[in-house]
Amino acid sequence: PPFFRDSRIKAKVRNYYFSRNNNPFRSFETWAMGGGVRYRSGWAFDRFRLGATLYTSQKPYGPEDKGGSLLLKPVQQSFTVPGEAFIDLKLYGNTFFRGYRQTFDYPYINRQDNLMVPNTFEAYVVRHEPHTDLDWIVGQVSRIKLRFEDEFIPMSQAASLEDSDKGLTMAGFRYNINQHDNFGGVNYYSWDVMNTFYTEGNILWQATEEIPVKVSAQLTKQDSVGKALDGDFDTFSFGGQIAASYQGAILTLAATSTGNDSRIRSP
């Protein structure tokens, strides 16, 4: 049956040594080995499938007085965690439900996978996969496992609100005008904490036959909501980028600016 026939197991092995000496009072040194083992089943009855990933980061070397590299669990502890464990349900066409532990690759809510283990989330979402011009997702994200932890904590605690257990509701879309041009937006409503709206657009045009130019723009609008557990604030950030390529060489110019009244929050 396809559920077994199309099942796949993939191992990703990582080895990471990190040393930094900023000053006599702040230095890091860690050597970590590990990675992840990922399982994906095939579709059963063309209606549901399962997925799971077990991550690990083990310490061959790491003095306790030189912790802080985020490669290991504080302070310099090895850890293993089932970062993904989900079920996919095919609702209709290219629309799916995914529940429980999973990853995302969206602005502000993503894996940030540049160390040993990525961020993963406990969430329940409905999404329309990118097989048409319009892609979209809606859902509730309740908890996050940070890159250097083996436990899932409420999203509001990841934003440094220790006595809070709030999650966030998200909804987003991307419209693909053609293969190269698109625009989209996503909104994250963190209950009693803040609302974050992000939008971007990308356009590619041919300056000459051999020089394509890509223009991109983005905007973030963020403000406190409800009980404003992280304080009362209202801020924004915007940016633009232009990139041109010629025979494999790429020149990129970009600029961003953030409102003076408050920083952008980004757990």
Short mmCIF file of C-alpha atoms in Angstrom, two decimals:
data_model
loop_
_atom_site.label_atom_id
_atom_site.label_comp_id
_atom_site.label_asym_id
_atom_site.label_seq_id
_atom_site.Cartn_x
_atom_site.Cartn_y
_atom_site.Cartn_z
CA PRO A 1 0.00 0.00 0.00
CA PRO A 2 1.21 3.57 -0.70
CA PHE A 3 1.36 4.33 3.05
CA PHE A 4 4.29 1.90 3.36
CA ARG A 5 5.60 1.88 -0.21
CA ASP A 6 6.16 5.66 -0.32
CA SER A 7 7.54 6.00 3.23
CA ARG A 8 10.94 7.68 3.49
CA ILE A 9 13.56 7.97 6.22
CA LYS A 10 16.25 10.64 5.87
CA ALA A 11 19.22 11.28 8.15
CA LYS A 12 20.96 14.65 8.36
CA VAL A 13 24.28 14.63 10.22
CA ARG A 14 25.88 17.81 11.57
CA ASN A 15 29.20 18.65 13.17
CA TYR A 16 29.66 22.15 14.56
CA TYR A 17 32.58 23.75 16.41
CA PHE A 18 32.09 27.33 17.58
CA SER A 19 34.57 29.52 19.42
CA ARG A 20 34.22 33.23 20.11
CA ASN A 21 36.26 35.48 22.36
CA ASN A 22 34.71 38.94 22.58
CA ASN A 23 36.40 40.06 25.78
CA PRO A 24 37.84 38.52 28.96
CA PHE A 25 34.39 38.29 30.53
CA ARG A 26 32.44 36.81 27.57
CA SER A 27 33.76 33.89 25.56
CA PHE A 28 32.08 30.83 24.00
CA GLU A 29 33.48 27.47 23.04
CA THR A 30 31.41 24.45 22.08
CA TRP A 31 31.80 21.39 19.89
CA ALA A 32 28.50 19.67 19.08
CA MET A 33 27.63 16.66 16.94
CA GLY A 34 24.21 15.36 15.96
CA GLY A 35 21.49 16.28 13.50
CA GLY A 36 18.16 14.66 12.82
CA VAL A 37 16.36 11.58 11.53
CA ARG A 38 13.20 12.38 9.58
CA TYR A 39 10.33 10.01 8.73
CA ARG A 40 7.58 10.71 6.21
CA SER A 41 4.92 8.13 5.39
CA GLY A 42 3.09 7.78 2.13
CA TRP A 43 -0.58 8.66 1.79
CA ALA A 44 -3.09 6.19 3.24
CA PHE A 45 -6.33 5.98 1.24
CA ASP A 46 -5.17 9.25 -0.37
CA ARG A 47 -6.42 10.97 2.78
CA PHE A 48 -3.78 11.08 5.53
CA ARG A 49 -0.07 10.66 6.19
CA LEU A 50 2.29 10.90 9.16
CA GLY A 51 5.57 12.69 9.74
CA ALA A 52 8.14 12.87 12.53
CA THR A 53 11.68 14.09 13.12
CA LEU A 54 13.97 13.26 16.03
CA TYR A 55 16.70 15.85 16.63
CA THR A 56 19.82 15.55 18.75
CA SER A 57 22.80 17.70 19.72
CA GLN A 58 25.55 15.91 21.65
CA LYS A 59 28.58 17.43 23.38
CA PRO A 60 32.03 16.01 22.65
CA TYR A 61 33.49 19.16 24.23
CA GLY A 62 32.15 22.27 25.97
CA PRO A 63 33.49 23.87 29.17
CA GLU A 64 30.65 25.04 31.43
CA ASP A 65 32.24 28.46 31.86
CA LYS A 66 32.16 28.97 28.08
CA GLY A 67 28.49 28.28 27.41
CA GLY A 68 26.18 30.49 25.36
CA SER A 69 26.84 29.31 21.80
CA LEU A 70 23.23 28.00 21.53
CA LEU A 71 24.53 24.75 20.04
CA LEU A 72 23.58 22.90 23.24
CA LYS A 73 20.96 23.22 25.95
CA PRO A 74 22.04 25.67 28.66
CA VAL A 75 24.51 25.24 30.20
CA GLN A 76 26.50 23.04 27.78
CA GLN A 77 24.09 20.08 28.02
CA SER A 78 23.45 17.49 25.31
CA PHE A 79 19.80 16.98 24.35
CA THR A 80 17.50 14.90 22.15
CA VAL A 81 13.97 15.94 21.25
CA PRO A 82 11.12 14.77 18.96
CA GLY A 83 10.85 18.14 17.23
CA GLU A 84 8.26 17.04 14.66
CA ALA A 85 5.30 14.69 15.07
CA PHE A 86 2.32 15.52 12.88
CA ILE A 87 -0.56 14.19 10.85
CA ASP A 88 -1.55 15.56 7.44
CA LEU A 89 -5.17 15.30 6.33
CA LYS A 90 -6.17 15.99 2.74
CA LEU A 91 -9.36 18.03 2.95
CA TYR A 92 -10.00 18.66 -0.74
CA GLY A 93 -7.85 19.31 -3.80
CA ASN A 94 -4.60 20.91 -2.66
CA THR A 95 -5.97 22.00 0.72
CA PHE A 96 -4.54 20.20 3.77
CA PHE A 97 -4.75 20.19 7.55
CA ARG A 98 -1.58 19.62 9.60
CA GLY A 99 -1.71 19.13 13.36
CA TYR A 100 0.78 19.05 16.25
CA ARG A 101 4.58 19.44 16.03
CA GLN A 102 5.86 20.91 12.77
CA THR A 103 8.09 23.52 11.13
CA PHE A 104 7.32 26.76 9.29
CA ASP A 105 9.30 28.94 6.89
CA TYR A 106 7.48 32.27 7.13
CA PRO A 107 8.68 35.74 8.12
CA TYR A 108 9.03 35.90 11.93
CA ILE A 109 7.77 32.30 12.36
CA ASN A 110 10.40 29.95 10.97
CA ARG A 111 13.04 27.29 11.66
CA GLN A 112 16.01 29.68 11.97
CA ASP A 113 17.99 26.57 11.10
CA ASN A 114 21.57 27.82 11.33
CA LEU A 115 22.81 25.83 14.33
CA MET A 116 22.41 22.17 15.31
CA VAL A 117 18.63 21.96 15.74
CA PRO A 118 15.90 24.20 14.25
CA ASN A 119 12.96 25.93 15.89
CA THR A 120 9.83 23.77 15.71
CA PHE A 121 6.25 24.53 16.73
CA GLU A 122 3.11 22.96 18.13
CA ALA A 123 0.40 24.22 15.78
CA TYR A 124 -2.82 23.36 13.96
CA VAL A 125 -3.12 24.85 10.48
CA VAL A 126 -5.02 24.60 7.22
CA ARG A 127 -3.00 25.46 4.15
CA HIS A 128 -3.33 25.50 0.38
CA GLU A 129 -0.13 24.17 -1.14
CA PRO A 130 1.67 26.04 -3.98
CA HIS A 131 0.13 24.33 -6.98
CA THR A 132 -1.93 27.31 -8.08
CA ASP A 133 -1.49 31.07 -8.38
CA LEU A 134 -2.75 31.63 -4.82
CA ASP A 135 -1.21 29.98 -1.75
CA TRP A 136 -2.62 30.56 1.73
CA ILE A 137 -2.47 29.37 5.34
CA VAL A 138 -4.54 29.91 8.49
CA GLY A 139 -4.02 28.40 11.91
CA GLN A 140 -3.15 28.55 15.58
CA VAL A 141 0.43 28.30 16.89
CA SER A 142 0.45 27.47 20.59
CA ARG A 143 4.04 26.53 21.48
CA ILE A 144 7.61 26.75 20.22
CA LYS A 145 10.73 24.67 20.82
CA LEU A 146 13.67 27.02 20.51
CA ARG A 147 16.86 25.96 18.71
CA PHE A 148 18.75 25.27 21.94
CA GLU A 149 15.96 23.67 24.01
CA ASP A 150 14.26 20.27 24.29
CA GLU A 151 10.94 21.52 25.66
CA PHE A 152 8.03 23.33 23.99
CA ILE A 153 6.97 26.54 25.70
CA PRO A 154 4.07 28.96 25.02
CA MET A 155 4.77 31.52 22.31
CA SER A 156 4.37 34.35 24.81
CA GLN A 157 7.06 32.85 27.06
CA ALA A 158 9.42 32.79 24.08
CA ALA A 159 8.79 36.54 23.95
CA SER A 160 10.21 36.74 27.52
CA LEU A 161 6.82 36.88 29.28
CA GLU A 162 7.52 34.18 31.87
CA ASP A 163 4.10 34.10 33.55
CA SER A 164 2.09 33.97 30.32
CA ASP A 165 0.81 31.03 28.29
CA LYS A 166 -0.59 32.76 25.20
CA GLY A 167 -0.32 31.50 21.63
CA LEU A 168 -0.83 33.28 18.34
CA THR A 169 -3.25 33.07 15.43
CA MET A 170 -1.87 33.48 11.93
CA ALA A 171 -3.25 33.97 8.44
CA GLY A 172 -1.26 34.60 5.28
CA PHE A 173 -1.23 34.39 1.51
CA ARG A 174 1.04 34.70 -1.51
CA TYR A 175 -0.16 35.45 -5.03
CA ASN A 176 2.14 34.31 -7.83
CA ILE A 177 1.63 36.62 -10.78
CA ASN A 178 4.02 34.50 -12.83
CA GLN A 179 7.16 32.44 -12.26
CA HIS A 180 9.15 35.44 -10.98
CA ASP A 181 6.69 38.09 -9.75
CA ASN A 182 4.66 37.73 -6.57
CA PHE A 183 3.28 39.56 -3.58
CA GLY A 184 1.86 38.46 -0.26
CA GLY A 185 1.29 39.14 3.38
CA VAL A 186 0.89 37.41 6.73
CA ASN A 187 -0.63 38.51 10.03
CA TYR A 188 0.27 37.14 13.47
CA TYR A 189 -2.09 37.97 16.32
CA SER A 190 -0.31 37.16 19.61
CA TRP A 191 -3.13 37.21 22.13
CA ASP A 192 -2.79 39.95 24.77
CA VAL A 193 0.75 40.67 23.53
CA MET A 194 1.05 42.13 20.03
CA ASN A 195 -0.11 42.03 16.43
CA THR A 196 2.45 41.73 13.62
CA PHE A 197 1.59 42.31 9.97
CA TYR A 198 4.17 41.65 7.27
CA THR A 199 3.86 42.18 3.51
CA GLU A 200 6.29 42.01 0.61
CA GLY A 201 6.41 42.14 -3.19
CA ASN A 202 8.96 40.96 -5.76
CA ILE A 203 9.21 41.94 -9.44
CA LEU A 204 11.73 40.78 -12.04
CA TRP A 205 12.30 42.68 -15.29
CA GLN A 206 14.86 42.54 -18.08
CA ALA A 207 16.92 45.73 -18.22
CA THR A 208 18.63 44.22 -21.28
CA GLU A 209 18.70 40.73 -22.76
CA GLU A 210 21.61 39.77 -20.50
CA ILE A 211 20.84 41.80 -17.37
CA PRO A 212 17.77 40.85 -15.32
CA VAL A 213 16.87 43.15 -12.44
CA LYS A 214 14.86 42.14 -9.38
CA VAL A 215 13.13 44.73 -7.21
CA SER A 216 11.75 43.81 -3.78
CA ALA A 217 9.97 45.74 -1.04
CA GLN A 218 8.77 44.76 2.44
CA LEU A 219 6.86 46.29 5.33
CA THR A 220 6.26 45.22 8.92
CA LYS A 221 3.64 46.91 11.14
CA GLN A 222 3.62 45.88 14.79
CA ASP A 223 1.68 47.09 17.82
CA SER A 224 0.52 45.93 21.24
CA VAL A 225 -2.96 44.42 21.68
CA GLY A 226 -5.30 43.35 24.47
CA LYS A 227 -3.64 43.45 27.89
CA ALA A 228 -0.34 44.53 26.25
CA LEU A 229 1.71 42.10 28.37
CA ASP A 230 4.93 43.25 26.68
CA GLY A 231 4.13 46.92 27.14
CA ASP A 232 2.27 49.48 25.06
CA PHE A 233 4.00 50.14 21.73
CA ASP A 234 3.38 50.89 18.06
CA THR A 235 6.18 50.57 15.52
CA PHE A 236 7.03 49.65 11.94
CA SER A 237 9.91 48.60 9.70
CA PHE A 238 10.24 48.86 5.93
CA GLY A 239 12.91 47.98 3.40
CA GLY A 240 13.73 47.79 -0.27
CA GLN A 241 16.20 45.88 -2.39
CA ILE A 242 17.34 45.96 -5.99
CA ALA A 243 19.53 43.22 -7.47
CA ALA A 244 21.02 42.89 -10.95
CA SER A 245 22.96 39.97 -12.43
CA TYR A 246 25.28 39.63 -15.40
CA GLN A 247 26.97 36.38 -16.46
CA GLY A 248 26.85 34.93 -12.96
CA ALA A 249 27.86 38.10 -11.09
CA ILE A 250 25.19 39.63 -8.82
CA LEU A 251 25.09 43.18 -7.46
CA THR A 252 22.62 43.87 -4.64
CA LEU A 253 21.70 47.15 -2.97
CA ALA A 254 19.34 47.19 0.01
CA ALA A 255 18.17 49.50 2.77
CA THR A 256 15.88 49.13 5.78
CA SER A 257 14.51 51.49 8.40
CA THR A 258 12.69 50.94 11.69
CA GLY A 259 10.44 53.39 13.55
CA ASN A 260 12.13 55.48 16.24
CA ASP A 261 9.52 54.89 18.93
CA SER A 262 10.12 51.15 19.49
CA ARG A 263 12.07 48.14 18.27
CA ILE A 264 10.55 45.23 16.33
CA ARG A 265 9.81 42.20 18.53
CA SER A 266 10.80 38.91 16.93
CA PRO A 267 10.84 35.75 19.05
#
